Amino acid sequence: MTARLPPVSGLGKALRRSLVAAGVDASCSPADVWVASRLPTPPGRKPLVSPRRADVVAWPETAEEVAAVVAVAVKAGVPITAAGGATGSTGGAVPARGGIVLDTRRLIRPVHVDARARIAELGAGLTAQRIDRILGEHGMTLGCDAVPQSTLGGWLATRTAGERSSRYGTLADRTLTLEAVDGSGEIIRTQEGSGLSQLLLGSEGTLVIFTSARLRVAQLPCARWARTVRFPTLAAGLKGLRTVVAEGLRPAIARLHDPAGWFALSRVPARIPAPLRRVLAGAGGEALRLSLLAPGLLNRVADALPLPALLTLAFEGDDEDGCAIEGAIALDLCREARGVDAGPVPPRLPAPRGAPAAREAALDVATTWDRAESVIREVRRAVHDLAFARASIAHAAPEGCAIEFTFLGGTDPETQRGEGRSSPGEVVAAALSAAADAGASLSHHSGIGAQRQLLLPRELGEGMRQLRALKSAFDPHRILNPGKLLL
Amino acid sequence: MSVRDDLLRSGAAVVEDGERGFRLTPPSIVSLGRAVAAVRAHGVPLRVRGHGDAPSTAPAHGVLLELGSLDRIAAVDCATGLARVEAGCSVSALESAARRAGCTLGPLLPSVRSGSVGAWLAGPTRGERGVHGSRRQTAALTVSAVLADGRIAEGRSAPAKSVGPDLDRLSLGGGGRLTVIAAAWIRLFPARGAASSAWTCRDPAAALAALEQVCARELAPARARILGGASGARLALTWEGGAVAALERDRAGRMLAALGCGSGGEPGAWVRDAPTGHPVEVDARWMSLREWSREGEWQLFGMHGGGAFATLSLPEARGAEECATLARAAGARVIAPRRMRDEGRTWANMGAGGAWGRLLDALGLPE
């Protein structure tokens, strides 16, 4: 069944005329506006559209054209929502109050790589796929491994970390200078070491629109060492991983699955009694789907089983021997925390045994090492009867880590079909609140957007006043991405 | 109500100081908040001083906020690698406490070591130091900042947060202009053995070029010393961090040999000795460090792919002024001694002058 798209608004037509007159390509066709107004939805789900969809979409190609879009918006008194690859999970790039969606994907210049200095200057609209290709041609990498369609501008706007941040640092660590346009139409070009770059990163389109960045890049690795380590408990695994990074080792991958995560993986540990192992081994997607009707029971089973925590470690660099030495040092440190070498990593870790029909939601938070275990415990407790929860430590730094939760179960809010009694949104909200109560930060790399903003005052406290002051400073007309970050 | 009356109501000790100014010593962070609110409400000039920091006198008709009483170290935990400390505490006292717990702050510039934690974080280095992987990172995980109205802002202590703009950046390196740093969570390194080696190079520029290559390969040492002389240059490097230190030294050694540097053996304590002559401290790019001089002495900290913090000194007879002049001519920014300190880059230089003015207005601060 297809639905008719709403007609072009009068405001959309007027904005398009102004934008085209300013030299910026723009469209107010219902299809373009619909695509630019989609809410983040998991794959396989029916796409939803913002209730206050955009009026027009603009495709500027330079910083000057972005400034021209800002000028049009100021004159018309309409908001601008900057959007890139539309891969965000928190709704940060979805228009909340209509107006102009500024599609950044034509901001593809400059493209300059200085392999000797290990610096790349890239347009904010370049996608991860293109950046990987461009840098790869010079034997370089950013170490991000982001979603292929995501853009550099989106990474800057959310201050994303990158999949291999334990080795290569976060994007903030790699950012040298930025070019951006603020809400008054000024083009800001930060200088290295000024501190302004670091202040603007992560502002989610509410203070400036990024147009390009100079980034430090790393040599593409040609050697790799990977291993799994089994720990008897989550606490032991946390201690082992923390020691590895505190000692100065920089694993490219360091992912610690909690026992529930292990439970959700296909491989069934040998310590489980044989009859139960056969039941678990035979439990396919349908069994999981049925068990998710009572997620509390599934959580209790996972809690009761004597399951270990599993750490995947990988080191990469330019020589096999060096990687192997780093790996050997890491294994020694893990042994001190009761870790046992569990052999090489399979070519690809088994996918979770989630049934295709199972509703899945995800959440990332950040915290210090001393709080990590209690954050996981409190989140699991909060969603105990709502969804099956598993956690993994996905980014490790000497002072703390990111925890990624995956929740299986929940009811599709549209069809009212599915497992459990709560929608994925309700599950995430309960989990986020519990994580915040346990002292975790609301997001490690996904941003706040629209979905997590109600908890922002708990995160920032009196810092909300500083945030509002920054909004007044960089966006005096309050046109940049309103409805996000409580701004 | 007069400025003095309001300052007294903050609970801080108040004495007259300088040219019709006041020296204010708050005993607690709450008192500091009240004092800052009183100062900002009256719009009088403000200077902040911690343990061992300059300046020592109040500005004319203004207030010197003396944070020496805010010197408590609330926690030092080597297991989590974090310390909670008030801004007036001296860096050396924090380092001593960290050492007792088996941790360290790592190698720091001499001016940083002799000052307070607050001055370190609010000063020109922004609390930054070198970390593994040839990166520079601020030591502050989060700061507790006093706003103009006396309220205290502090975010959650967590690494690499994605929760909007990094508000700590309003305090770090700000010199107390936008906020006054009251306390901070400081990142610590495990105190482990170091691995040092020395090399000989054709001249200081060659030594610096080789060191730049080492840093570009993400093998930056924790500290470096280069001494230029008639017969070439001596380069000594130290890596810290347990078993990783030796691994990185060996990798760097292979690189340096390939770049034409000869082995110089074990440098001993020389790599850690205080600089000779009349040194100045700079924040510089590699090119500036190479072009500074051919006969001086370089001690480098916080090395990264783009440059380093450095103490630069010329032979004894030549003064710090000459040293600083040469450094500026090479494009370096002088950050110590304080009397020679160069101004940092302003927002106006970057096209954000309008935003700066509006920010001061929104924060209730004078131009």
PDB file of C-alpha atoms in Angstrom, chain A residues 116 118 158-159 169-170 173-174 182 184 186-196 198-199 201-204 207 216 218-219 242 246-250 318-319 322-323 325-326 329 366-368 370-371 397-401 436 439-448 456 458-460 462-463 465-467 469-470 472-474 476 485, chain B residues 77-82 126 132-137 141 145 147 149 151-167 169-171 179 185 187-190 192 212-213 216-219 240-245 247-248 251 254 283 285 304-307 333 345-347 349-352 354-356 358-359 362-363:
ATOM      1  CA  ARG A 116      54.461  12.662   4.470  1.00  0.00           C
ATOM      2  CA  ARG A 118      50.126  12.538   7.680  1.00  0.00           C
ATOM      3  CA  THR A 158      28.623  14.099  17.129  1.00  0.00           C
ATOM      4  CA  ARG A 159      32.318  13.937  18.074  1.00  0.00           C
ATOM      5  CA  GLY A 169      42.251   7.950  19.100  1.00  0.00           C
ATOM      6  CA  THR A 170      38.847   9.519  18.716  1.00  0.00           C
ATOM      7  CA  ASP A 173      42.043  13.540  18.923  1.00  0.00           C
ATOM      8  CA  ARG A 174      42.620  13.605  15.169  1.00  0.00           C
ATOM      9  CA  ASP A 182      27.808  29.783  12.395  1.00  0.00           C
ATOM     10  CA  SER A 184      25.083  34.512  11.885  1.00  0.00           C
ATOM     11  CA  GLU A 186      30.192  33.959   9.627  1.00  0.00           C
ATOM     12  CA  ILE A 187      32.700  31.498   8.198  1.00  0.00           C
ATOM     13  CA  ILE A 188      34.928  30.315  11.038  1.00  0.00           C
ATOM     14  CA  ARG A 189      38.335  28.840  10.265  1.00  0.00           C
ATOM     15  CA  THR A 190      39.920  27.557  13.442  1.00  0.00           C
ATOM     16  CA  GLN A 191      43.666  27.431  13.962  1.00  0.00           C
ATOM     17  CA  GLU A 192      45.640  24.531  15.257  1.00  0.00           C
ATOM     18  CA  GLY A 193      45.924  24.438  19.022  1.00  0.00           C
ATOM     19  CA  SER A 194      43.354  27.198  19.519  1.00  0.00           C
ATOM     20  CA  GLY A 195      40.866  25.153  21.535  1.00  0.00           C
ATOM     21  CA  LEU A 196      37.957  26.485  19.456  1.00  0.00           C
ATOM     22  CA  GLN A 198      37.491  21.167  20.359  1.00  0.00           C
ATOM     23  CA  LEU A 199      34.717  23.404  21.667  1.00  0.00           C
ATOM     24  CA  LEU A 201      33.050  19.484  17.928  1.00  0.00           C
ATOM     25  CA  GLY A 202      29.999  17.563  19.075  1.00  0.00           C
ATOM     26  CA  SER A 203      27.636  20.525  18.831  1.00  0.00           C
ATOM     27  CA  GLU A 204      25.260  18.479  16.635  1.00  0.00           C
ATOM     28  CA  LEU A 207      26.067  26.021  16.918  1.00  0.00           C
ATOM     29  CA  ARG A 216      45.748  13.784  11.336  1.00  0.00           C
ATOM     30  CA  ALA A 218      47.684   7.204  10.353  1.00  0.00           C
ATOM     31  CA  GLN A 219      49.514   4.733   8.199  1.00  0.00           C
ATOM     32  CA  ARG A 242      41.806  -1.735  31.862  1.00  0.00           C
ATOM     33  CA  ALA A 246      46.632   1.680  31.122  1.00  0.00           C
ATOM     34  CA  GLU A 247      50.014   0.111  30.414  1.00  0.00           C
ATOM     35  CA  GLY A 248      50.140   2.002  27.145  1.00  0.00           C
ATOM     36  CA  LEU A 249      49.122  -0.750  24.746  1.00  0.00           C
ATOM     37  CA  ARG A 250      46.802   0.434  22.003  1.00  0.00           C
ATOM     38  CA  ASP A 318      53.436  -2.335  10.020  1.00  0.00           C
ATOM     39  CA  ASP A 319      55.206  -5.547  11.097  1.00  0.00           C
ATOM     40  CA  GLY A 322      55.728  -6.058  16.534  1.00  0.00           C
ATOM     41  CA  CYS A 323      52.020  -6.935  16.607  1.00  0.00           C
ATOM     42  CA  ILE A 325      54.974  -8.824  20.804  1.00  0.00           C
ATOM     43  CA  GLU A 326      52.211  -6.377  21.724  1.00  0.00           C
ATOM     44  CA  ILE A 329      52.367  -8.452  26.455  1.00  0.00           C
ATOM     45  CA  ALA A 366      30.588   6.144  28.627  1.00  0.00           C
ATOM     46  CA  THR A 367      31.926   5.834  32.126  1.00  0.00           C
ATOM     47  CA  THR A 368      35.020   5.426  34.250  1.00  0.00           C
ATOM     48  CA  ASP A 370      35.241   1.964  38.636  1.00  0.00           C
ATOM     49  CA  ARG A 371      31.617   2.438  37.579  1.00  0.00           C
ATOM     50  CA  ALA A 397      40.852   4.182  27.271  1.00  0.00           C
ATOM     51  CA  PRO A 398      43.097   4.330  30.343  1.00  0.00           C
ATOM     52  CA  GLU A 399      40.531   6.381  32.271  1.00  0.00           C
ATOM     53  CA  GLY A 400      37.325   4.650  31.203  1.00  0.00           C
ATOM     54  CA  CYS A 401      35.351   2.919  28.541  1.00  0.00           C
ATOM     55  CA  ALA A 436      22.609   8.061  34.168  1.00  0.00           C
ATOM     56  CA  GLY A 439      26.945   7.737  36.904  1.00  0.00           C
ATOM     57  CA  ALA A 440      27.407   7.036  33.208  1.00  0.00           C
ATOM     58  CA  SER A 441      27.566   9.694  30.560  1.00  0.00           C
ATOM     59  CA  LEU A 442      24.570   9.684  28.193  1.00  0.00           C
ATOM     60  CA  SER A 443      26.467   8.896  25.024  1.00  0.00           C
ATOM     61  CA  HIS A 444      29.943   7.818  24.037  1.00  0.00           C
ATOM     62  CA  HIS A 445      29.763   8.318  20.284  1.00  0.00           C
ATOM     63  CA  SER A 446      26.168   8.544  19.048  1.00  0.00           C
ATOM     64  CA  GLY A 447      25.310  11.997  20.323  1.00  0.00           C
ATOM     65  CA  ILE A 448      22.267  13.317  22.148  1.00  0.00           C
ATOM     66  CA  LEU A 456      20.854  16.293  29.328  1.00  0.00           C
ATOM     67  CA  ARG A 458      21.309  15.469  34.564  1.00  0.00           C
ATOM     68  CA  GLU A 459      24.482  15.139  32.530  1.00  0.00           C
ATOM     69  CA  LEU A 460      25.532  18.776  32.434  1.00  0.00           C
ATOM     70  CA  GLU A 462      24.814  23.984  35.648  1.00  0.00           C
ATOM     71  CA  GLY A 463      26.692  23.419  32.404  1.00  0.00           C
ATOM     72  CA  ARG A 465      23.778  27.577  31.283  1.00  0.00           C
ATOM     73  CA  GLN A 466      27.100  27.466  29.449  1.00  0.00           C
ATOM     74  CA  LEU A 467      25.469  25.511  26.633  1.00  0.00           C
ATOM     75  CA  ALA A 469      25.336  30.894  26.334  1.00  0.00           C
ATOM     76  CA  LEU A 470      27.180  29.158  23.497  1.00  0.00           C
ATOM     77  CA  SER A 472      23.391  32.702  21.979  1.00  0.00           C
ATOM     78  CA  ALA A 473      26.964  33.315  20.861  1.00  0.00           C
ATOM     79  CA  PHE A 474      27.120  31.156  17.746  1.00  0.00           C
ATOM     80  CA  PRO A 476      22.017  34.520  17.734  1.00  0.00           C
ATOM     81  CA  LEU A 485      20.251  19.394  22.922  1.00  0.00           C
TER      82      LEU A 485
ATOM     83  CA  ASP B  77      43.264   6.041  42.761  1.00  0.00           C
ATOM     84  CA  CYS B  78      45.815   4.209  40.708  1.00  0.00           C
ATOM     85  CA  ALA B  79      43.334   1.403  39.977  1.00  0.00           C
ATOM     86  CA  THR B  80      41.155   3.803  37.984  1.00  0.00           C
ATOM     87  CA  GLY B  81      43.996   6.144  37.007  1.00  0.00           C
ATOM     88  CA  LEU B  82      42.209   9.213  38.343  1.00  0.00           C
ATOM     89  CA  ARG B 126      45.571  23.717  28.702  1.00  0.00           C
ATOM     90  CA  HIS B 132      50.904   7.014  23.880  1.00  0.00           C
ATOM     91  CA  GLY B 133      50.359   7.176  20.157  1.00  0.00           C
ATOM     92  CA  SER B 134      52.005  10.586  19.580  1.00  0.00           C
ATOM     93  CA  ARG B 135      48.990  12.483  20.793  1.00  0.00           C
ATOM     94  CA  ARG B 136      48.572  15.365  23.173  1.00  0.00           C
ATOM     95  CA  GLN B 137      45.688  15.171  25.613  1.00  0.00           C
ATOM     96  CA  LEU B 141      39.051  14.365  32.543  1.00  0.00           C
ATOM     97  CA  ALA B 145      34.169  25.508  36.814  1.00  0.00           C
ATOM     98  CA  LEU B 147      30.493  30.553  36.451  1.00  0.00           C
ATOM     99  CA  ASP B 149      27.066  34.001  38.993  1.00  0.00           C
ATOM    100  CA  ARG B 151      27.332  28.472  40.330  1.00  0.00           C
ATOM    101  CA  ILE B 152      29.535  25.455  39.782  1.00  0.00           C
ATOM    102  CA  ALA B 153      29.371  23.584  36.478  1.00  0.00           C
ATOM    103  CA  GLU B 154      30.818  20.113  36.174  1.00  0.00           C
ATOM    104  CA  GLY B 155      30.084  17.413  33.646  1.00  0.00           C
ATOM    105  CA  ARG B 156      30.172  13.670  34.139  1.00  0.00           C
ATOM    106  CA  SER B 157      33.643  12.204  34.386  1.00  0.00           C
ATOM    107  CA  ALA B 158      33.890   9.857  31.418  1.00  0.00           C
ATOM    108  CA  PRO B 159      36.194   9.496  28.446  1.00  0.00           C
ATOM    109  CA  ALA B 160      35.307  10.649  24.947  1.00  0.00           C
ATOM    110  CA  LYS B 161      31.782  11.802  25.653  1.00  0.00           C
ATOM    111  CA  SER B 162      29.401  12.667  22.834  1.00  0.00           C
ATOM    112  CA  VAL B 163      27.024  14.863  24.803  1.00  0.00           C
ATOM    113  CA  GLY B 164      27.144  18.191  23.001  1.00  0.00           C
ATOM    114  CA  PRO B 165      30.061  20.638  22.932  1.00  0.00           C
ATOM    115  CA  ASP B 166      32.926  19.941  25.323  1.00  0.00           C
ATOM    116  CA  LEU B 167      32.134  22.660  27.865  1.00  0.00           C
ATOM    117  CA  ARG B 169      36.995  23.895  26.718  1.00  0.00           C
ATOM    118  CA  LEU B 170      35.551  27.148  28.042  1.00  0.00           C
ATOM    119  CA  SER B 171      37.837  26.740  31.060  1.00  0.00           C
ATOM    120  CA  THR B 179      35.264  30.599  34.274  1.00  0.00           C
ATOM    121  CA  TRP B 185      39.514  15.015  37.868  1.00  0.00           C
ATOM    122  CA  ARG B 187      44.203  11.458  34.560  1.00  0.00           C
ATOM    123  CA  LEU B 188      47.214   9.598  35.950  1.00  0.00           C
ATOM    124  CA  PHE B 189      49.658   7.204  34.322  1.00  0.00           C
ATOM    125  CA  PRO B 190      50.935   4.073  36.058  1.00  0.00           C
ATOM    126  CA  ARG B 192      56.517   2.153  35.665  1.00  0.00           C
ATOM    127  CA  GLU B 212      59.604  14.257  13.978  1.00  0.00           C
ATOM    128  CA  GLN B 213      59.628  11.067  11.918  1.00  0.00           C
ATOM    129  CA  ALA B 216      54.803  10.674  12.916  1.00  0.00           C
ATOM    130  CA  ARG B 217      55.054   6.890  13.331  1.00  0.00           C
ATOM    131  CA  GLU B 218      53.125   7.251  16.617  1.00  0.00           C
ATOM    132  CA  LEU B 219      56.194   6.349  18.688  1.00  0.00           C
ATOM    133  CA  GLU B 240      57.611   5.490  29.868  1.00  0.00           C
ATOM    134  CA  GLY B 241      54.979   2.850  30.572  1.00  0.00           C
ATOM    135  CA  GLY B 242      56.266  -0.588  31.544  1.00  0.00           C
ATOM    136  CA  ALA B 243      56.898  -3.179  28.858  1.00  0.00           C
ATOM    137  CA  VAL B 244      55.545  -0.909  26.133  1.00  0.00           C
ATOM    138  CA  ALA B 245      58.343   1.595  26.752  1.00  0.00           C
ATOM    139  CA  LEU B 247      59.056  -1.981  22.736  1.00  0.00           C
ATOM    140  CA  GLU B 248      58.615   1.580  21.475  1.00  0.00           C
ATOM    141  CA  ARG B 251      61.062   0.394  17.187  1.00  0.00           C
ATOM    142  CA  ARG B 254      65.447   0.980  14.196  1.00  0.00           C
ATOM    143  CA  ASP B 283      54.686  25.570  22.148  1.00  0.00           C
ATOM    144  CA  ARG B 285      55.686  23.083  15.454  1.00  0.00           C
ATOM    145  CA  HIS B 304      52.890  14.802  18.820  1.00  0.00           C
ATOM    146  CA  GLY B 305      52.795  14.574  15.059  1.00  0.00           C
ATOM    147  CA  GLY B 306      52.685  18.354  14.659  1.00  0.00           C
ATOM    148  CA  GLY B 307      55.144  19.613  17.260  1.00  0.00           C
ATOM    149  CA  ARG B 333      54.792  30.669  20.802  1.00  0.00           C
ATOM    150  CA  ARG B 345      45.130  32.999  19.190  1.00  0.00           C
ATOM    151  CA  THR B 346      41.913  34.930  19.628  1.00  0.00           C
ATOM    152  CA  TRP B 347      38.509  33.969  18.323  1.00  0.00           C
ATOM    153  CA  ASN B 349      41.610  35.753  14.332  1.00  0.00           C
ATOM    154  CA  MET B 350      39.485  32.794  13.331  1.00  0.00           C
ATOM    155  CA  GLY B 351      36.375  34.630  12.190  1.00  0.00           C
ATOM    156  CA  ALA B 352      34.551  34.153  15.479  1.00  0.00           C
ATOM    157  CA  GLY B 354      31.240  38.263  16.868  1.00  0.00           C
ATOM    158  CA  ALA B 355      30.586  34.993  18.678  1.00  0.00           C
ATOM    159  CA  TRP B 356      33.153  35.914  21.339  1.00  0.00           C
ATOM    160  CA  ARG B 358      28.020  37.554  22.301  1.00  0.00           C
ATOM    161  CA  LEU B 359      29.448  34.800  24.528  1.00  0.00           C
ATOM    162  CA  ALA B 362      25.542  35.729  27.529  1.00  0.00           C
ATOM    163  CA  LEU B 363      27.832  34.657  30.361  1.00  0.00           C
TER     164      LEU B 363
END
